Short mmCIF file of C-alpha atoms and ligand atoms in Angstrom, two decimals:
data_model
loop_
_atom_site.label_atom_id
_atom_site.label_comp_id
_atom_site.label_asym_id
_atom_site.label_seq_id
_atom_site.Cartn_x
_atom_site.Cartn_y
_atom_site.Cartn_z
CA MET A 42 -47.32 21.59 -11.83
CA SER A 43 -44.77 19.30 -11.50
CA GLU A 44 -45.22 18.70 -7.77
CA THR A 45 -48.68 17.22 -8.69
CA LYS A 46 -47.43 14.75 -11.33
CA MET A 47 -46.81 11.36 -10.01
CA TRP A 48 -43.55 10.89 -12.03
CA GLY A 49 -42.57 14.53 -10.83
CA GLY A 50 -39.95 13.68 -8.44
CA ARG A 51 -36.88 14.68 -10.95
CA PHE A 52 -38.70 17.48 -12.86
CA ALA A 53 -37.68 21.38 -11.71
CA ALA A 54 -40.39 23.13 -14.09
CA LYS A 55 -43.84 22.54 -14.80
CA THR A 56 -45.29 20.71 -18.02
CA ALA A 57 -46.42 23.49 -20.66
CA GLU A 58 -50.14 23.76 -20.86
CA SER A 59 -50.00 22.74 -24.53
CA VAL A 60 -47.85 19.87 -23.80
CA GLU A 61 -50.01 18.61 -20.92
CA GLN A 62 -53.00 18.97 -23.74
CA TYR A 63 -51.01 17.15 -26.33
CA THR A 64 -49.83 14.34 -24.26
CA ALA A 65 -52.96 13.52 -22.53
CA SER A 66 -55.07 10.46 -23.24
CA GLU A 67 -57.62 10.42 -20.42
CA GLN A 68 -60.46 11.85 -22.50
CA TYR A 69 -60.49 8.70 -24.34
CA ASP A 70 -58.62 5.97 -22.37
CA ARG A 71 -61.07 6.37 -19.43
CA GLU A 72 -63.05 4.11 -21.77
CA LEU A 73 -60.71 1.11 -20.33
CA TYR A 74 -61.78 2.01 -16.88
CA ALA A 75 -63.55 -1.12 -15.93
CA GLU A 76 -60.34 -3.51 -17.18
CA ASP A 77 -58.23 -1.20 -15.35
CA ILE A 78 -59.78 -1.51 -12.31
CA ARG A 79 -60.03 -5.15 -12.32
CA GLY A 80 -56.22 -5.63 -13.52
CA SER A 81 -55.33 -3.41 -10.10
CA ILE A 82 -57.71 -5.86 -7.84
CA ALA A 83 -56.16 -8.85 -9.36
CA HIS A 84 -52.38 -7.42 -8.99
CA ALA A 85 -53.39 -6.36 -5.40
CA HIS A 86 -54.67 -9.92 -4.96
CA MET A 87 -51.60 -11.72 -6.24
CA MET A 88 -49.50 -9.39 -4.21
CA GLY A 89 -51.20 -10.54 -1.10
CA ALA A 90 -50.73 -14.22 -1.90
CA GLN A 91 -47.40 -13.34 -2.62
CA GLY A 92 -46.67 -11.48 0.90
CA VAL A 93 -45.90 -8.39 -0.78
CA LEU A 94 -48.90 -6.63 0.80
CA THR A 95 -50.82 -7.92 4.03
CA ALA A 96 -54.20 -9.13 3.86
CA GLU A 97 -55.62 -6.13 5.13
CA GLU A 98 -53.92 -3.67 2.73
CA VAL A 99 -55.30 -5.84 -0.04
CA GLN A 100 -58.96 -5.62 1.52
CA THR A 101 -58.30 -1.77 1.79
CA ILE A 102 -57.24 -1.25 -1.80
CA THR A 103 -59.61 -3.48 -3.26
CA SER A 104 -62.83 -1.84 -1.59
CA GLY A 105 -61.49 1.40 -2.60
CA LEU A 106 -60.92 0.49 -6.14
CA ASP A 107 -64.62 -0.64 -5.81
CA GLN A 108 -65.44 2.81 -4.86
CA VAL A 109 -63.83 4.40 -7.42
CA ARG A 110 -65.49 2.16 -9.95
CA GLU A 111 -68.94 2.85 -8.63
CA GLU A 112 -67.96 6.84 -8.74
CA ILE A 113 -67.11 6.49 -12.30
CA GLU A 114 -70.46 4.54 -13.02
CA SER A 115 -72.56 6.98 -11.46
CA GLY A 116 -70.89 9.89 -13.49
CA ALA A 117 -69.36 11.51 -9.56
CA PHE A 118 -66.07 10.88 -10.91
CA VAL A 119 -63.85 13.83 -11.74
CA TRP A 120 -61.37 12.90 -14.60
CA LYS A 121 -58.25 15.43 -14.47
CA ARG A 122 -56.53 16.27 -17.65
CA GLU A 123 -53.55 17.09 -15.75
CA LEU A 124 -53.31 13.35 -14.17
CA GLU A 125 -52.75 12.41 -18.04
CA ASP A 126 -54.24 9.12 -18.48
CA VAL A 127 -56.81 6.47 -16.91
CA HIS A 128 -54.42 4.71 -14.68
CA MET A 129 -53.51 7.75 -12.70
CA ASN A 130 -56.70 9.14 -12.47
CA ILE A 131 -57.87 5.97 -10.94
CA GLU A 132 -54.82 5.77 -8.82
CA ALA A 133 -55.06 9.34 -7.45
CA ARG A 134 -58.65 8.82 -6.53
CA LEU A 135 -57.77 5.64 -4.79
CA THR A 136 -54.99 7.58 -2.75
CA GLU A 137 -57.50 10.27 -1.90
CA ILE A 138 -59.98 7.69 -0.44
CA ILE A 139 -57.34 5.01 1.17
CA GLY A 140 -54.36 7.30 1.63
CA PRO A 141 -50.83 6.61 1.12
CA LEU A 142 -51.59 2.88 1.01
CA GLY A 143 -52.82 3.68 -2.51
CA GLY A 144 -49.40 4.31 -3.69
CA LYS A 145 -48.49 0.62 -3.02
CA LEU A 146 -50.65 -0.74 -5.41
CA HIS A 147 -48.45 0.19 -8.21
CA THR A 148 -45.21 -1.81 -6.89
CA GLY A 149 -43.53 -3.81 -9.24
CA ARG A 150 -45.85 -2.56 -12.22
CA SER A 151 -45.52 -0.16 -14.67
CA ARG A 152 -48.09 1.55 -16.64
CA ASN A 153 -46.37 -0.05 -19.50
CA ASP A 154 -47.74 -3.35 -18.47
CA GLN A 155 -50.63 -1.71 -17.12
CA ILE A 156 -51.78 -0.36 -20.35
CA ALA A 157 -50.83 -3.47 -22.46
CA LEU A 158 -53.35 -5.46 -19.93
CA ASP A 159 -56.01 -3.37 -19.83
CA PHE A 160 -55.97 -3.16 -23.65
CA ARG A 161 -55.75 -6.93 -23.97
CA LEU A 162 -58.91 -7.60 -21.54
CA TYR A 163 -60.77 -4.81 -23.59
CA VAL A 164 -60.05 -5.98 -27.14
CA THR A 165 -60.86 -9.52 -25.71
CA ARG A 166 -64.18 -8.54 -24.39
CA ARG A 167 -64.97 -6.67 -27.58
CA MET A 168 -63.94 -9.70 -29.90
CA ASN A 169 -66.25 -11.67 -27.81
CA GLU A 170 -69.11 -9.14 -28.57
CA TRP A 171 -68.33 -9.05 -32.27
CA ARG A 172 -68.98 -12.84 -32.39
CA GLY A 173 -72.27 -12.47 -30.67
CA LEU A 174 -73.14 -9.96 -32.99
CA LEU A 175 -72.07 -11.84 -36.10
CA ALA A 176 -73.97 -15.00 -34.92
CA ASP A 177 -77.19 -12.51 -34.75
CA LEU A 178 -76.49 -11.66 -38.37
CA VAL A 179 -76.08 -15.27 -39.40
CA ALA A 180 -79.01 -16.34 -37.73
CA SER A 181 -80.60 -13.61 -39.58
CA LEU A 182 -79.54 -14.53 -42.79
CA GLY A 183 -80.22 -18.25 -42.31
CA ARG A 184 -83.62 -17.43 -41.44
CA ARG A 185 -84.17 -15.45 -44.49
CA ALA A 186 -82.36 -18.22 -46.70
CA ASP A 187 -84.51 -20.83 -45.13
CA GLU A 188 -87.86 -18.94 -46.53
CA HIS A 189 -86.16 -18.62 -49.61
CA ARG A 190 -85.14 -22.11 -50.66
CA GLN A 191 -87.59 -22.12 -53.63
CA THR A 192 -86.97 -18.33 -54.81
CA LEU A 193 -84.93 -18.56 -57.86
CA LEU A 194 -82.55 -15.37 -59.24
CA PRO A 195 -80.16 -14.83 -61.91
CA GLY A 196 -76.60 -15.69 -60.25
CA CYS A 197 -74.03 -13.48 -61.87
CA THR A 198 -70.36 -13.60 -62.95
CA HIS A 199 -69.00 -10.13 -63.95
CA MET A 200 -72.24 -8.80 -62.98
CA GLN A 201 -73.85 -10.38 -65.81
CA PRO A 202 -76.40 -12.90 -65.71
CA ALA A 203 -74.68 -16.41 -65.45
CA GLN A 204 -76.69 -19.31 -64.08
CA PRO A 205 -79.73 -19.44 -61.76
CA VAL A 206 -79.36 -20.05 -58.47
CA SER A 207 -81.78 -20.02 -55.53
CA LEU A 208 -81.96 -16.82 -52.94
CA ALA A 209 -81.22 -19.12 -50.03
CA HIS A 210 -77.93 -20.15 -51.66
CA HIS A 211 -77.00 -16.45 -52.39
CA LEU A 212 -77.72 -15.29 -48.79
CA LEU A 213 -76.02 -18.34 -47.30
CA ALA A 214 -72.67 -17.45 -49.20
CA TYR A 215 -73.03 -14.17 -47.26
CA ALA A 216 -73.36 -16.42 -43.88
CA GLN A 217 -70.21 -18.03 -44.70
CA MET A 218 -68.21 -15.21 -44.76
CA PHE A 219 -69.58 -13.57 -41.67
CA MET A 220 -69.13 -17.38 -39.88
CA ARG A 221 -65.46 -17.04 -40.97
CA ASP A 222 -65.14 -13.55 -39.43
CA ALA A 223 -66.73 -14.82 -36.25
CA ASP A 224 -64.19 -17.42 -36.31
CA ARG A 225 -61.34 -14.71 -36.79
CA ALA A 226 -62.69 -12.54 -33.68
CA GLY A 227 -62.44 -15.77 -31.59
CA ASP A 228 -58.81 -16.21 -33.11
CA CYS A 229 -58.06 -12.66 -32.13
CA ALA A 230 -59.59 -13.00 -28.59
CA ARG A 231 -57.46 -16.26 -28.04
CA ARG A 232 -54.17 -14.41 -28.93
CA ALA A 233 -55.14 -10.88 -27.06
CA ASN A 234 -56.36 -12.63 -23.87
CA VAL A 235 -52.46 -13.14 -22.62
CA SER A 236 -51.48 -11.14 -19.39
CA PRO A 237 -48.48 -9.10 -19.81
CA LEU A 238 -48.44 -8.30 -16.13
CA GLY A 239 -45.32 -8.76 -14.16
CA ALA A 240 -43.27 -7.32 -17.51
CA ALA A 241 -43.20 -4.03 -15.53
CA ALA A 242 -41.42 -1.36 -17.38
CA LEU A 243 -39.66 -3.68 -19.84
CA ALA A 244 -37.31 -6.06 -18.30
CA GLY A 245 -39.85 -8.10 -15.51
CA THR A 246 -39.87 -7.24 -11.96
CA THR A 247 -37.60 -7.98 -8.80
CA TYR A 248 -40.43 -9.09 -6.68
CA ASP A 249 -41.70 -12.69 -6.32
CA PHE A 250 -44.71 -12.05 -8.62
CA ALA A 251 -47.01 -14.89 -9.79
CA PRO A 252 -48.10 -13.64 -13.18
CA GLU A 253 -49.90 -16.61 -13.78
CA ALA A 254 -52.36 -15.95 -10.78
CA VAL A 255 -53.22 -12.46 -12.24
CA ALA A 256 -54.17 -14.18 -15.58
CA GLU A 257 -55.95 -16.80 -13.79
CA GLU A 258 -58.22 -14.43 -11.93
CA LEU A 259 -58.91 -12.64 -15.09
CA GLY A 260 -59.82 -15.49 -17.04
CA MET A 261 -56.79 -15.07 -19.37
CA GLY A 262 -55.44 -18.02 -21.40
CA GLY A 263 -51.85 -17.46 -20.58
CA VAL A 264 -48.86 -15.32 -19.63
CA PHE A 265 -46.08 -13.48 -21.46
CA ALA A 266 -43.08 -15.25 -22.60
CA ASN A 267 -40.87 -11.98 -23.33
CA SER A 268 -41.12 -9.18 -21.10
CA MET A 269 -40.12 -6.79 -24.04
CA ASP A 270 -42.59 -8.04 -26.21
CA ALA A 271 -45.21 -8.13 -23.55
CA VAL A 272 -45.00 -4.23 -23.29
CA SER A 273 -44.78 -3.74 -26.67
CA ASP A 274 -46.36 -5.83 -28.85
CA ARG A 275 -49.69 -4.41 -30.57
CA ASP A 276 -50.27 -7.23 -33.08
CA PHE A 277 -53.50 -8.11 -31.02
CA VAL A 278 -54.85 -4.63 -31.75
CA ILE A 279 -54.01 -4.66 -35.26
CA GLU A 280 -55.72 -8.19 -36.00
CA ALA A 281 -58.70 -6.96 -34.48
CA VAL A 282 -58.71 -4.40 -36.84
CA PHE A 283 -58.16 -6.33 -39.54
CA THR A 284 -60.89 -8.47 -38.59
CA GLY A 285 -63.13 -5.62 -38.20
CA SER A 286 -61.88 -4.44 -41.68
CA MET A 287 -62.73 -7.66 -43.18
CA ILE A 288 -66.08 -7.71 -41.54
CA MET A 289 -66.74 -4.38 -43.15
CA ALA A 290 -65.60 -5.35 -46.66
CA HIS A 291 -68.22 -8.22 -46.55
CA LEU A 292 -71.15 -5.83 -45.09
CA SER A 293 -70.08 -3.44 -47.87
CA ARG A 294 -70.14 -6.23 -50.60
CA LEU A 295 -73.75 -7.10 -49.14
CA CYS A 296 -74.71 -3.43 -49.44
CA GLU A 297 -73.80 -3.14 -52.67
CA GLU A 298 -75.99 -6.02 -53.61
CA ILE A 299 -78.84 -4.31 -51.83
CA ILE A 300 -78.39 -0.92 -53.37
CA ILE A 301 -78.39 -2.77 -56.78
CA TRP A 302 -81.27 -4.84 -56.04
CA SER A 303 -83.36 -2.03 -54.68
CA ASN A 304 -83.02 -0.13 -58.00
CA PRO A 305 -86.27 -0.46 -59.78
CA ALA A 306 -84.51 -1.82 -63.08
CA PHE A 307 -83.56 -4.55 -60.91
CA GLY A 308 -86.54 -4.43 -58.15
CA PHE A 309 -85.37 -7.77 -56.35
CA VAL A 310 -86.09 -6.10 -53.15
CA LYS A 311 -87.99 -3.33 -51.49
CA LEU A 312 -86.43 -1.57 -48.43
CA PRO A 313 -88.00 -1.51 -45.45
CA ASP A 314 -89.01 2.16 -44.88
CA ALA A 315 -87.10 1.90 -41.33
CA TYR A 316 -83.67 1.39 -43.56
CA ALA A 317 -84.30 4.08 -46.36
CA THR A 318 -84.66 7.70 -46.78
CA GLY A 319 -86.54 9.95 -49.12
CA SER A 320 -85.35 12.79 -51.30
CA SER A 321 -85.96 16.74 -50.30
CA ILE A 322 -86.61 17.23 -54.22
CA MET A 323 -87.57 14.31 -55.90
CA PRO A 324 -91.08 13.03 -54.45
CA GLN A 325 -90.46 9.22 -56.05
CA LYS A 326 -87.04 8.40 -54.17
CA LYS A 327 -86.46 5.90 -51.56
CA ASN A 328 -82.53 5.83 -50.97
CA PRO A 329 -80.59 2.97 -49.51
CA ASP A 330 -78.81 5.35 -47.49
CA VAL A 331 -78.14 3.03 -44.60
CA ALA A 332 -76.59 0.20 -46.93
CA GLU A 333 -74.51 3.54 -48.64
CA LEU A 334 -73.43 4.49 -45.70
CA MET A 335 -72.24 1.22 -44.18
CA ARG A 336 -70.55 0.82 -47.66
CA GLY A 337 -69.02 4.14 -46.99
CA LYS A 338 -67.62 3.52 -43.39
CA THR A 339 -65.81 0.47 -44.66
CA GLY A 340 -63.21 2.75 -45.42
CA ARG A 341 -62.88 4.37 -42.25
CA VAL A 342 -62.17 1.15 -40.69
CA TYR A 343 -59.31 0.41 -43.45
CA GLY A 344 -58.09 3.96 -42.29
CA SER A 345 -57.70 2.51 -38.53
CA LEU A 346 -56.20 -0.20 -39.92
CA THR A 347 -53.41 1.94 -41.94
CA THR A 348 -53.24 3.93 -38.86
CA LEU A 349 -52.18 0.85 -36.88
CA MET A 350 -49.91 -0.49 -39.28
CA THR A 351 -48.03 2.80 -39.78
CA LEU A 352 -48.05 3.44 -35.97
CA VAL A 353 -45.70 0.16 -35.06
CA LYS A 354 -43.74 0.54 -38.09
CA GLY A 355 -39.98 1.09 -37.25
CA LEU A 356 -40.81 1.33 -33.49
CA PRO A 357 -37.64 -0.16 -31.54
CA LEU A 358 -38.22 -1.99 -28.35
CA ALA A 359 -39.64 -1.89 -26.09
CA TYR A 360 -42.53 0.58 -24.91
CA ASN A 361 -42.76 3.74 -27.00
CA ARG A 362 -45.33 6.37 -26.43
CA ASP A 363 -46.33 6.47 -29.96
CA MET A 364 -48.28 3.49 -28.76
CA GLN A 365 -50.66 5.65 -27.05
CA GLU A 366 -52.08 6.12 -30.57
CA ASP A 367 -53.33 2.74 -30.64
CA LYS A 368 -56.43 3.42 -28.43
CA GLU A 369 -58.59 5.77 -30.69
CA PRO A 370 -58.58 4.00 -34.28
CA PHE A 371 -59.43 0.79 -32.28
CA PHE A 372 -62.23 2.67 -30.57
CA ASP A 373 -63.27 4.27 -33.75
CA ALA A 374 -63.63 0.61 -35.58
CA ASP A 375 -64.82 -1.20 -32.70
CA ARG A 376 -68.03 1.35 -32.64
CA THR A 377 -68.22 1.39 -36.65
CA VAL A 378 -68.34 -2.71 -36.67
CA ARG A 379 -70.68 -3.09 -33.79
CA ALA A 380 -73.38 -0.46 -35.18
CA SER A 381 -72.74 -1.94 -38.73
CA VAL A 382 -73.32 -5.69 -37.92
CA GLY A 383 -76.46 -5.00 -35.55
CA ILE A 384 -77.75 -2.64 -38.18
CA MET A 385 -77.69 -5.25 -41.11
CA ALA A 386 -78.92 -8.00 -39.44
CA ASP A 387 -81.92 -6.01 -38.53
CA MET A 388 -81.96 -4.97 -41.91
CA VAL A 389 -81.87 -8.41 -43.52
CA ALA A 390 -84.44 -9.59 -41.01
CA GLU A 391 -86.72 -6.96 -43.13
CA LEU A 392 -85.86 -6.69 -46.76
CA GLY A 393 -88.69 -7.45 -48.74
CA PHE A 394 -87.46 -9.81 -51.52
CA ASP A 395 -89.36 -9.73 -54.79
CA ALA A 396 -89.62 -13.36 -55.80
CA ASP A 397 -91.40 -12.95 -58.97
CA ARG A 398 -89.21 -9.92 -60.18
CA MET A 399 -86.37 -12.54 -59.36
CA ARG A 400 -88.04 -15.33 -61.44
CA GLN A 401 -88.81 -12.86 -64.47
CA ALA A 402 -84.96 -11.72 -64.46
CA CYS A 403 -83.94 -15.21 -64.60
CA ALA A 404 -86.17 -15.50 -67.94
CA ARG A 405 -84.27 -12.74 -69.39
CA GLY A 406 -80.60 -13.79 -69.52
CA TYR A 407 -80.67 -17.03 -70.95
CA LEU A 408 -79.53 -18.51 -67.58
CA ASN A 409 -79.91 -21.95 -68.83
CA ALA A 410 -77.55 -22.21 -71.71
CA THR A 411 -75.13 -24.09 -69.90
CA GLU A 412 -78.16 -26.30 -69.55
CA LEU A 413 -78.60 -26.95 -73.15
CA ALA A 414 -75.07 -27.33 -73.83
CA ASP A 415 -74.74 -29.87 -70.78
CA TYR A 416 -78.08 -31.42 -72.41
CA LEU A 417 -76.26 -31.90 -75.88
CA ALA A 418 -73.38 -33.14 -74.45
CA SER A 419 -74.94 -35.80 -72.23
CA LYS A 420 -76.20 -36.95 -75.67
CA GLY A 421 -72.96 -37.40 -77.00
CA MET A 422 -71.98 -34.32 -78.40
CA PRO A 423 -68.33 -33.14 -77.56
CA PHE A 424 -68.72 -30.19 -75.00
CA ARG A 425 -66.98 -27.29 -77.38
CA GLU A 426 -69.17 -28.32 -80.19
CA ALA A 427 -72.34 -28.23 -77.87
CA HIS A 428 -70.81 -24.92 -76.47
CA HIS A 429 -70.78 -23.73 -80.04
CA VAL A 430 -74.66 -24.86 -80.96
CA THR A 431 -76.07 -23.69 -77.98
CA GLY A 432 -74.50 -20.35 -78.63
CA SER A 433 -76.12 -20.21 -82.03
CA ALA A 434 -79.40 -21.22 -80.62
CA VAL A 435 -79.11 -18.20 -78.08
CA GLY A 436 -78.34 -15.86 -81.14
CA TYR A 437 -81.62 -17.08 -82.84
CA ALA A 438 -83.66 -16.75 -79.75
CA GLU A 439 -82.34 -13.07 -79.19
CA LYS A 440 -83.41 -12.22 -82.60
CA GLN A 441 -86.85 -13.41 -81.87
CA GLY A 442 -86.96 -11.79 -78.49
CA LYS A 443 -87.70 -15.28 -76.92
CA GLY A 444 -85.90 -17.44 -74.13
CA LEU A 445 -84.65 -20.58 -75.21
CA GLU A 446 -87.50 -22.42 -73.28
CA ASP A 447 -89.97 -20.50 -75.60
CA LEU A 448 -88.41 -21.79 -79.04
CA THR A 449 -90.45 -24.67 -80.19
CA LEU A 450 -88.86 -28.20 -80.58
CA GLU A 451 -88.66 -27.74 -84.47
CA GLU A 452 -86.85 -24.43 -83.92
CA LEU A 453 -84.40 -25.85 -81.13
CA ARG A 454 -83.82 -29.00 -84.10
CA GLN A 455 -83.02 -26.57 -86.59
CA PHE A 456 -79.53 -26.73 -84.49
CA SER A 457 -78.65 -30.26 -83.56
CA ASP A 458 -81.33 -33.05 -84.29
CA MET A 459 -79.92 -34.48 -80.77
CA ILE A 460 -82.54 -32.31 -79.39
CA GLU A 461 -85.66 -34.24 -78.45
CA GLN A 462 -88.98 -33.03 -76.43
CA ASP A 463 -87.06 -33.84 -72.86
CA VAL A 464 -85.03 -30.71 -73.84
CA PHE A 465 -87.74 -28.56 -71.96
CA GLU A 466 -87.28 -30.69 -68.95
CA ALA A 467 -83.80 -29.47 -68.94
CA LEU A 468 -84.04 -26.01 -70.08
CA ALA A 469 -86.36 -25.16 -66.92
CA TYR A 470 -84.99 -23.18 -64.19
CA GLU A 471 -85.79 -24.99 -61.39
CA THR A 472 -84.25 -28.16 -63.34
CA ALA A 473 -80.89 -26.08 -63.43
CA VAL A 474 -80.86 -25.56 -59.62
CA ALA A 475 -82.06 -28.84 -58.58
CA ARG A 476 -79.26 -30.55 -60.61
CA ARG A 477 -76.74 -28.95 -58.82
CA GLU A 478 -76.88 -31.03 -55.53
CA THR A 479 -72.95 -31.41 -55.04
CA SER A 480 -71.53 -30.65 -51.92
CA GLY A 481 -71.59 -26.48 -51.65
CA GLY A 482 -74.10 -26.07 -54.67
CA THR A 483 -77.29 -24.55 -55.11
CA GLY A 484 -79.41 -27.57 -55.23
CA PRO A 485 -82.09 -27.53 -52.68
CA ASN A 486 -80.68 -30.96 -50.76
CA SER A 487 -77.24 -29.10 -50.81
CA VAL A 488 -79.11 -26.06 -49.42
CA THR A 489 -80.68 -27.78 -46.75
CA ARG A 490 -77.31 -29.13 -45.53
CA GLN A 491 -76.01 -25.80 -45.37
CA ILE A 492 -78.68 -24.40 -43.31
CA GLU A 493 -78.40 -27.31 -41.07
CA THR A 494 -74.44 -26.68 -40.83
CA LEU A 495 -75.31 -23.22 -40.22
CA ARG A 496 -77.79 -24.04 -37.38
CA ALA A 497 -75.23 -26.37 -35.74
CA TRP A 498 -72.77 -23.37 -35.63
CA LEU A 499 -75.35 -21.11 -34.00
CA THR A 500 -75.60 -23.59 -31.52
CA SER A 501 -71.88 -23.94 -31.08
CA MET A 502 -71.60 -20.23 -30.48
CA ASP A 503 -74.41 -20.14 -27.52
N1 LIG B 796 -51.21 6.31 -21.69
C1 LIG B 796 -50.00 5.38 -22.28
C2 LIG B 796 -50.43 4.73 -23.49
O1 LIG B 796 -51.60 4.36 -23.70
C3 LIG B 796 -50.11 4.70 -21.08
C4 LIG B 796 -48.49 3.85 -20.92
C5 LIG B 796 -47.61 5.21 -20.50
N2 LIG B 796 -46.35 4.98 -20.07
C6 LIG B 796 -45.47 5.55 -20.34
N3 LIG B 796 -44.18 5.29 -19.68
N4 LIG B 796 -45.56 6.74 -20.50
O2 LIG B 796 -49.63 4.01 -24.12
#
C-alpha cells in the first residue's frame, strides 16, 4: 500500500505484490543490522554536535536504536517485507518506539550513502576476520613444517619427480600464499574502511555536517572525497571477493595435493577420519571429500566475483538499484571462505604424514640426477656435458632397476672417470636438500629462517 511506504508521498497506487517481492532485500540485508545501527548512532551523535538535533533528541534516538538492536538480537523483531530493506525496517521500528522523532534520524542522509556505509563497515569487519582465520591456518602449517624439517619428499615440476625437498619447505610454500592473502585482506579493509556518510543521495548535503566525526566514531580511516563516487563505488566489495577467490585458489591447490597424496599409489598422507568419508558400496574406501568439496566451492566464489564484475560494468553514475545485487554474492563468498579456511587449518593440524613413504618415493624418481651433474661440473666438466653423462647413467640405472646411489663406483665410472668415492655423499638425498641453503631454498637453515619469519609475522598479526 502506497501510504505505508516511507517514500510513498507521490504515489497513488500501491506496489504490485510481485514487485514488492522482487525489489525487497530485507531477507538478506538484515545481515547488516549491527552496522546499520552503529552508523545511525554515529550519524545522530554528529547531528547533535552540529546543532541539527538537540542533546535530548540524540539521547532518545540512540536509546531507541539500542532497543531495536536488542529486539533483533533476541529474535523479537518482526521483519517486514513491505518495508523493503534493513534501513527502513529499523527506522520504522524506531519510530514506533520513540514516535515522530524517529523520522529526524534520516535528516541529510539517503539510503544511498547509508547502504554504502553499512556495507563498508561490514566488509571491513569480515576482512579482519579473514585475516585472523588465515593467521590460524598459517600457524597450523608452521607447526606441521616445524615437525617435518627432516622429512624428505619428491619436489615435482610438471607433476613429475624433480628434486628432493623437505616437507617443511613444501608446507611453508602454502604458508607464504596465505600470508599474502591475509595482507590482501588487510589492504581491502584499509580501502573499504572509508566513510561515505554525508554524500547523501549523490550530490552531498546542505546541512553543516561533519563527516570526519562520523568516521572517527566508527573507527574508520577517512571520509569520501567525492559524493558521487561515495554512493556508487563498489570496488571495495569486488576486491574483497577477489581476495576470497585467491584464497580459494590457494586452498584448492592444497586440496589437490591432499587428494593426490592420500591416493594409496602415493600414500604420503593418511586422512584423519573426521575429514574423510566412506563409500556406500566399496568398503575399502576412504574418500577425501572435504578437500574435494573445498576444491569445488572455489568455483562458487569465482562465480560471485564474476557476478560482481558484471554488475558494475556499464553502470552510469551515481547510485543504481542494480547495486542491491552486490550483497548476496559477498555474503555467499564470505561464508564459503570463512568455513573453508577454518576447516583447512584444522585438517592440516591432523594430517597423518607418512615420512617413510615419502622417503621411498624419493628413491624412485632419480631425484639426485641433478646432484650427479653438479658433482661432475664441480670437477670441471662443462655442465652441458655433465647433463648428458648423467642422462646416460640414469638410463643405465633404470635398466638395472636401481637408483643412481645403488650403482657401484665401477658402474658409475663407466660414464666418467672423474667420478670418485665422494660421489655417494653427493648422491644422498639429505645432501641434496642440505646444500640448498640459498635464501628461500629447501636447506634446513633456510627452512629454519622461514619458520622464524612466519612466527614473527604471526606475532605482528596479534
Ligand atoms: N537496498 C538498497 C541497496 O542495497 C539500498 C539503497 C536503496 N536506495 C534507493 N534509492 N532505492 O542498494
